[in-house]
Amino acid sequence: MLIKRSPNGIELPFSSEITPRELYESRRTFIKQVAAGAIGSAALLEMANREAFAQGAGLAKLPAKLNPAYSALDKQTPYKDATTYNNFYEFGTDKSDPAANAGTLKTRPWTVQIEGEVKKPMTLDIDALLKLAPMEERIYRLRCVEGWSMVIPWVGYSFSEIIKKVEPTGNAKYVEFITLNDRKQMPGVGSRVLEWPYTEGLRIDEANHPLALLTFGMYGEVLPNQNGAPVRMVLPWKYGFKSAKSIVKIRFVKDMPRTSWNISAPREYGFYSNVNPDVDHPRWSQASERRIGEDGFLARKRKTLMFNGYSDVAPLYAGMDLKKFY
Ligand SMILES: Nc1nc2c(c(=O)[nH]1)N[C@H]1C(S)=C(S)[C@@H](COP(=O)(O)O)O[C@H]1N2
Ligand SMILES: [Mo]
């Protein structure tokens, strides 16, 4: 991408090169700089023109109001990196496989079944699910257990909105997330790397924490298939694998559910899997991480923070030995 350096030092791409995502990313920096008084109205007008030019490309827009209280100020991961360096084993185990293979995923029609220990079980069409609560944008860090992290502007609403609607019974202690398992659409489920369908779980109070985001979009658009379209979870204080993609069923249950990664390697992947720099993975340290998009020659590794920096969730684990409940 060609970059023009404006007199005030802000990088603006040429309009002929611009894509909606690039525009989105530069716009975010831009808005902050406008707010800080660093940019005048002429530059603002120029930006508006570029935006008008860029419209009409890419995935469907998913407008949402930024929730600053739940947003990280870190530099965002470029859209290109966030959508080409993925884990989605249903489409293959290489980082580039999901982007290459997930085109076959059919995200409409799509229904999500919500069942189990609830007073109001329901099966919702994706369009009904999208309208269940107001969409928010939240810029979350997400750290993979493999030692890399990204910063992504997600779009969705708190999973607690679902909990409110279905009214769990007193027996509902956990929530199980079950994802699509269709060999016709997903070449990877022929392999035996994991037990399919990919399932994940949370304690109900974790699922009810406002940070737990039922996610439909990123960078102002609906999710690309490789990032878990049409609906996934994003749990920023837990390792990435807890954030199940392409969910088809949500089950409220009495007992701690089995989860795909825990079944495949119980010593390595526990039920909680909170980001914790003090608990090493049996095969590597978890004390630091590589931020995707910053992996140049001079990029330093970052220190990993307890709960990935989301200390709001600490009360959920008060009194628990997090070395034991990893
Ligand atoms: N269904 C399903 N969900 C999944 C996975 C998967 O293989 N299948 N991989 C997980 C892992 S290991 C990570 S790190 C995140 C990656 O999300 P991203 O590609 O949107 O960054 O998705 C998680 N959700
Ligand atoms: Mo991961």
PDB file of C-alpha atoms and ligand atoms in Angstrom, residues 87 144-145 241, ligand 2:
ATOM      1  CA  ASN A  87      -6.752 -20.984  14.040  1.00  0.00           C
ATOM      2  CA  CYS A 144      -3.594 -17.400  21.691  1.00  0.00           C
ATOM      3  CA  VAL A 145      -2.176 -20.085  23.966  1.00  0.00           C
ATOM      4  CA  PHE A 241      -9.237 -21.386  21.982  1.00  0.00           C
TER       5      PHE A 241
HETATM    6 MO    MO B   2      -5.290 -20.346  19.970  1.00  0.00          MO
END
